[in-house]
Amino acid sequence: MKQSVKLIAGNWKMNGLGASLDEVASLRRSLEEQPAACRVALCPPATLVERMAAAVKGSVIEVGGQDCRAETHGAFTGGVSAGMLKDAGATLVIVGHSERRQEFGESDRLVAAKAEAAVGAGLAPIVCVGETLEQREAGRAVEVVRDQVMNSLPRAVLAGDFAVAYEPVWAIGTGLTPTLDQIEEVHRAVRAAMIERLGLGSAAAPILYGGSVKPDNARDILAVPEVGGALVGGASLKASDFLPIIRAA
Ligand code: PEP
């Protein structure tokens, strides 16, 4: 992913039925009337990946998964592989979202294996990292995020497109955001860790900020040095919220 072009990616989480594709049609129309200055992606639930990919075909909007298994196939009831997402029309996949790290106990090692599987299937992984409130209050935010970057990024990502998303756990879905200085501090630390881990070949991969990005704070956040885009949850569900975030990039 070219660093100069920001990536605005929406994460619908476990929201969205077929009727929600009306929002995507509306977003598509707006972006056809006035093209975006950034890359735009939406990550719907797995049930909608194929239909959304059909709905955005021929437009600039990319479609991604929200998670994938590290394995390519097998006896993993309920699992979705990276290859299945690709087959359904996805070009990206989020891995290591904090909701999965917390609820399903996903380790850095597993996240790295998922990122590797994504690359193997031809998807661009968006690898999520971020500290809890307790870790931030203990003054450990930079250290925790650095460790996650060092251990969640396989060398395989260098073969293609990838991004890292810094999402402080306490900012997700809460309406709280770090200060712009705090965002800059962590993003600089993420970049340094990426270069230490993967070399200068990783310098062009964008580092997205995620956590309560809204139309009214997007412009300031996206102007912070080393912020290469945003991963947006709640505000990506409605075109009327997501569009101003895209326009801010
Ligand atoms: C997310 O879940 O990745 C996220 C950033 O959510 P929200 O924008 O709703 O805080």
GROMACS .gro file of C-alpha atoms and ligand atoms in nm:
model
  259
    1MET     CA    1   0.000   0.000   0.000
    2LYS     CA    2   0.144   0.337  -0.093
    3GLN     CA    3   0.190   0.553   0.212
    4SER     CA    4   0.104   0.873   0.031
    5VAL     CA    5  -0.245   0.746  -0.045
    6LYS     CA    6  -0.436   0.701   0.277
    7LEU     CA    7  -0.659   0.399   0.336
    8ILE     CA    8  -0.998   0.446   0.499
    9ALA     CA    9  -1.136   0.105   0.593
   10GLY     CA   10  -1.472   0.037   0.757
   11ASN     CA   11  -1.530  -0.256   0.992
   12TRP     CA   12  -1.898  -0.343   1.011
   13LYS     CA   13  -1.834  -0.606   1.283
   14MET     CA   14  -2.146  -0.824   1.339
   15ASN     CA   15  -2.378  -0.573   1.174
   16GLY     CA   16  -2.547  -0.579   0.837
   17LEU     CA   17  -2.806  -0.775   0.640
   18GLY     CA   18  -2.873  -0.772   0.268
   19ALA     CA   19  -3.071  -0.448   0.302
   20SER     CA   20  -2.760  -0.274   0.440
   21LEU     CA   21  -2.611  -0.289   0.091
   22ASP     CA   22  -2.825   0.017   0.016
   23GLU     CA   23  -2.565   0.211   0.218
   24VAL     CA   24  -2.292   0.076  -0.007
   25ALA     CA   25  -2.486   0.173  -0.319
   26SER     CA   26  -2.522   0.524  -0.180
   27LEU     CA   27  -2.150   0.544  -0.096
   28ARG     CA   28  -2.064   0.420  -0.444
   29ARG     CA   29  -2.283   0.686  -0.607
   30SER     CA   30  -2.122   0.964  -0.401
   31LEU     CA   31  -1.771   0.843  -0.487
   32GLU     CA   32  -1.862   0.827  -0.855
   33GLU     CA   33  -1.990   1.185  -0.844
   34GLN     CA   34  -1.681   1.306  -0.657
   35PRO     CA   35  -1.385   1.065  -0.652
   36ALA     CA   36  -1.208   0.995  -0.324
   37ALA     CA   37  -0.850   1.110  -0.268
   38CYS     CA   38  -0.782   0.791  -0.072
   39ARG     CA   39  -0.835   0.415  -0.089
   40VAL     CA   40  -1.171   0.305   0.048
   41ALA     CA   41  -1.253  -0.040   0.185
   42LEU     CA   42  -1.544  -0.198   0.371
   43CYS     CA   43  -1.520  -0.515   0.577
   44PRO     CA   44  -1.871  -0.659   0.620
   45PRO     CA   45  -1.960  -0.982   0.801
   46ALA     CA   46  -1.854  -1.292   0.604
   47THR     CA   47  -2.215  -1.349   0.490
   48LEU     CA   48  -2.209  -1.022   0.295
   49VAL     CA   49  -1.861  -1.034   0.141
   50GLU     CA   50  -1.973  -1.185  -0.187
   51ARG     CA   51  -2.282  -0.963  -0.225
   52MET     CA   52  -2.090  -0.651  -0.131
   53ALA     CA   53  -1.812  -0.738  -0.374
   54ALA     CA   54  -2.076  -0.767  -0.649
   55ALA     CA   55  -2.232  -0.435  -0.542
   56VAL     CA   56  -1.901  -0.245  -0.567
   57LYS     CA   57  -1.766  -0.418  -0.877
   58GLY     CA   58  -1.611  -0.165  -1.114
   59SER     CA   59  -1.591   0.103  -0.841
   60VAL     CA   60  -1.298   0.208  -0.621
   61ILE     CA   61  -1.447   0.047  -0.310
   62GLU     CA   62  -1.257  -0.261  -0.192
   63VAL     CA   63  -1.407  -0.536   0.021
   64GLY     CA   64  -1.238  -0.716   0.309
   65GLY     CA   65  -1.301  -0.986   0.564
   66GLN     CA   66  -1.295  -0.921   0.940
   67ASP     CA   67  -1.094  -1.231   1.030
   68CYS     CA   68  -0.968  -1.553   0.876
   69ARG     CA   69  -0.840  -1.887   0.996
   70ALA     CA   70  -0.467  -1.952   0.971
   71GLU     CA   71  -0.538  -2.287   0.799
   72THR     CA   72  -0.635  -2.317   0.434
   73HIS     CA   73  -0.911  -2.576   0.491
   74GLY     CA   74  -1.016  -2.860   0.720
   75ALA     CA   75  -1.232  -2.960   1.013
   76PHE     CA   76  -1.281  -2.614   1.167
   77THR     CA   77  -1.655  -2.577   1.205
   78GLY     CA   78  -1.764  -2.219   1.147
   79GLY     CA   79  -1.421  -2.117   1.022
   80VAL     CA   80  -1.355  -1.905   0.714
   81SER     CA   81  -1.021  -1.928   0.536
   82ALA     CA   82  -0.839  -1.645   0.362
   83GLY     CA   83  -0.880  -1.833   0.034
   84MET     CA   84  -1.259  -1.843   0.087
   85LEU     CA   85  -1.268  -1.467   0.140
   86LYS     CA   86  -1.061  -1.415  -0.172
   87ASP     CA   87  -1.291  -1.647  -0.364
   88ALA     CA   88  -1.589  -1.441  -0.246
   89GLY     CA   89  -1.434  -1.122  -0.382
   90ALA     CA   90  -1.235  -0.981  -0.088
   91THR     CA   91  -0.898  -0.817  -0.141
   92LEU     CA   92  -0.817  -0.744   0.225
   93VAL     CA   93  -0.871  -0.898   0.566
   94ILE     CA   94  -0.848  -0.760   0.920
   95VAL     CA   95  -0.649  -0.985   1.156
   96GLY     CA   96  -0.584  -0.948   1.528
   97HIS     CA   97  -0.870  -0.709   1.602
   98SER     CA   98  -0.877  -0.651   1.978
   99GLU     CA   99  -1.229  -0.794   2.000
  100ARG     CA  100  -1.085  -1.124   1.876
  101ARG     CA  101  -0.768  -1.098   2.081
  102GLN     CA  102  -0.981  -1.043   2.393
  103GLU     CA  103  -1.286  -1.259   2.331
  104PHE     CA  104  -1.110  -1.552   2.164
  105GLY     CA  105  -0.772  -1.521   2.333
  106GLU     CA  106  -0.589  -1.473   2.004
  107SER     CA  107  -0.214  -1.445   2.058
  108ASP     CA  108   0.040  -1.247   1.855
  109ARG     CA  109   0.163  -1.579   1.721
  110LEU     CA  110  -0.182  -1.674   1.592
  111VAL     CA  111  -0.233  -1.326   1.445
  112ALA     CA  112   0.100  -1.361   1.259
  113ALA     CA  113  -0.011  -1.701   1.125
  114LYS     CA  114  -0.339  -1.547   1.006
  115ALA     CA  115  -0.153  -1.260   0.837
  116GLU     CA  116   0.070  -1.514   0.666
  117ALA     CA  117  -0.235  -1.711   0.549
  118ALA     CA  118  -0.387  -1.390   0.414
  119VAL     CA  119  -0.076  -1.314   0.210
  120GLY     CA  120  -0.070  -1.673   0.087
  121ALA     CA  121  -0.425  -1.632  -0.043
  122GLY     CA  122  -0.346  -1.301  -0.212
  123LEU     CA  123  -0.522  -1.080   0.045
  124ALA     CA  124  -0.373  -0.769   0.207
  125PRO     CA  125  -0.379  -0.815   0.586
  126ILE     CA  126  -0.464  -0.524   0.814
  127VAL     CA  127  -0.286  -0.628   1.134
  128CYS     CA  128  -0.437  -0.469   1.447
  129VAL     CA  129  -0.248  -0.376   1.764
  130GLY     CA  130  -0.339  -0.162   2.063
  131GLU     CA  131  -0.308  -0.127   2.439
  132THR     CA  132  -0.578  -0.163   2.705
  133LEU     CA  133  -0.669   0.123   2.937
  134GLU     CA  134  -0.489  -0.050   3.222
  135GLN     CA  135  -0.172  -0.077   3.015
  136ARG     CA  136  -0.194   0.290   2.911
  137GLU     CA  137  -0.250   0.403   3.268
  138ALA     CA  138   0.052   0.201   3.374
  139GLY     CA  139   0.259   0.398   3.119
  140ARG     CA  140   0.309   0.086   2.905
  141ALA     CA  141   0.122   0.178   2.585
  142VAL     CA  142   0.428   0.215   2.362
  143GLU     CA  143   0.598  -0.096   2.500
  144VAL     CA  144   0.286  -0.313   2.460
  145VAL     CA  145   0.214  -0.196   2.107
  146ARG     CA  146   0.580  -0.236   2.008
  147ASP     CA  147   0.577  -0.597   2.130
  148GLN     CA  148   0.257  -0.669   1.939
  149VAL     CA  149   0.408  -0.528   1.619
  150MET     CA  150   0.730  -0.728   1.664
  151ASN     CA  151   0.538  -1.053   1.717
  152SER     CA  152   0.226  -1.018   1.498
  153LEU     CA  153   0.392  -0.931   1.166
  154PRO     CA  154   0.534  -1.223   0.967
  155ARG     CA  155   0.806  -1.147   0.712
  156ALA     CA  156   0.564  -1.280   0.449
  157VAL     CA  157   0.374  -0.949   0.453
  158LEU     CA  158   0.662  -0.792   0.262
  159ALA     CA  159   0.553  -0.993  -0.043
  160GLY     CA  160   0.247  -0.775  -0.100
  161ASP     CA  161   0.010  -0.514   0.031
  162PHE     CA  162  -0.040  -0.482   0.406
  163ALA     CA  163  -0.123  -0.230   0.676
  164VAL     CA  164  -0.096  -0.206   1.053
  165ALA     CA  165  -0.387  -0.056   1.250
  166TYR     CA  166  -0.317   0.105   1.587
  167GLU     CA  167  -0.640   0.077   1.783
  168PRO     CA  168  -0.625   0.157   2.153
  169VAL     CA  169  -0.870  -0.093   2.306
  170TRP     CA  170  -1.020   0.173   2.533
  171ALA     CA  171  -1.101   0.397   2.236
  172ILE     CA  172  -1.297   0.136   2.039
  173GLY     CA  173  -1.669   0.205   2.043
  174THR     CA  174  -1.639   0.433   2.346
  175GLY     CA  175  -1.631   0.780   2.191
  176LEU     CA  176  -1.294   0.833   2.365
  177THR     CA  177  -0.982   0.904   2.163
  178PRO     CA  178  -0.618   0.958   2.257
  179THR     CA  179  -0.479   1.308   2.216
  180LEU     CA  180  -0.317   1.383   1.880
  181ASP     CA  181   0.023   1.378   2.054
  182GLN     CA  182  -0.049   1.034   2.198
  183ILE     CA  183  -0.153   0.907   1.855
  184GLU     CA  184   0.167   1.047   1.703
  185GLU     CA  185   0.385   0.895   1.975
  186VAL     CA  186   0.244   0.545   1.921
  187HIS     CA  187   0.239   0.568   1.543
  188ARG     CA  188   0.608   0.667   1.543
  189ALA     CA  189   0.683   0.372   1.771
  190VAL     CA  190   0.488   0.139   1.541
  191ARG     CA  191   0.684   0.261   1.239
  192ALA     CA  192   1.015   0.212   1.423
  193ALA     CA  193   0.915  -0.139   1.528
  194MET     CA  194   0.801  -0.228   1.175
  195ILE     CA  195   1.136  -0.117   1.035
  196GLU     CA  196   1.327  -0.302   1.308
  197ARG     CA  197   1.126  -0.617   1.242
  198LEU     CA  198   1.090  -0.607   0.863
  199GLY     CA  199   1.343  -0.355   0.736
  200LEU     CA  200   1.296  -0.049   0.520
  201GLY     CA  201   1.080  -0.251   0.279
  202SER     CA  202   0.796  -0.193   0.526
  203ALA     CA  203   0.831   0.185   0.528
  204ALA     CA  204   0.557   0.236   0.267
  205ALA     CA  205   0.292   0.029   0.446
  206PRO     CA  206   0.033   0.258   0.605
  207ILE     CA  207  -0.034   0.268   0.977
  208LEU     CA  208  -0.406   0.326   1.030
  209TYR     CA  209  -0.552   0.479   1.344
  210GLY     CA  210  -0.870   0.319   1.478
  211GLY     CA  211  -1.091   0.395   1.777
  212SER     CA  212  -1.395   0.626   1.770
  213VAL     CA  213  -1.303   0.796   1.443
  214LYS     CA  214  -1.602   1.015   1.352
  215PRO     CA  215  -1.677   1.283   1.092
  216ASP     CA  216  -1.589   1.554   1.346
  217ASN     CA  217  -1.245   1.426   1.451
  218ALA     CA  218  -1.127   1.254   1.131
  219ARG     CA  219  -0.954   1.553   0.973
  220ASP     CA  220  -0.736   1.624   1.278
  221ILE     CA  221  -0.648   1.258   1.331
  222LEU     CA  222  -0.565   1.198   0.965
  223ALA     CA  223  -0.328   1.498   0.967
  224VAL     CA  224  -0.111   1.347   1.243
  225PRO     CA  225   0.236   1.245   1.116
  226GLU     CA  226   0.254   0.869   1.040
  227VAL     CA  227  -0.125   0.831   1.033
  228GLY     CA  228  -0.177   0.662   0.697
  229GLY     CA  229  -0.552   0.618   0.722
  230ALA     CA  230  -0.824   0.502   0.955
  231LEU     CA  231  -1.001   0.184   1.058
  232VAL     CA  232  -1.356   0.288   1.134
  233GLY     CA  233  -1.617   0.083   1.320
  234GLY     CA  234  -1.951   0.242   1.409
  235ALA     CA  235  -1.916   0.537   1.174
  236SER     CA  236  -1.870   0.309   0.872
  237LEU     CA  237  -2.222   0.166   0.890
  238LYS     CA  238  -2.397   0.467   0.737
  239ALA     CA  239  -2.275   0.627   0.415
  240SER     CA  240  -2.364   0.968   0.563
  241ASP     CA  241  -2.106   0.916   0.842
  242PHE     CA  242  -1.844   0.727   0.644
  243LEU     CA  243  -1.835   0.966   0.350
  244PRO     CA  244  -1.716   1.273   0.547
  245ILE     CA  245  -1.437   1.059   0.695
  246ILE     CA  246  -1.333   0.960   0.343
  247ARG     CA  247  -1.346   1.326   0.238
  248ALA     CA  248  -1.120   1.418   0.531
  249ALA     CA  249  -0.840   1.195   0.400
  250PEP     C1  250  -1.301  -0.091   1.534
  250PEP     O1  251  -1.375  -0.176   1.579
  250PEP     O2  252  -1.206  -0.125   1.463
  250PEP     C2  253  -1.329   0.050   1.565
  250PEP     C3  254  -1.234   0.135   1.545
  250PEP     O3  255  -1.454   0.079   1.616
  250PEP     P1  256  -1.515   0.228   1.645
  250PEP     O4  257  -1.477   0.314   1.528
  250PEP     O5  258  -1.661   0.206   1.654
  250PEP     O6  259  -1.452   0.275   1.771
   0.00000   0.00000   0.00000
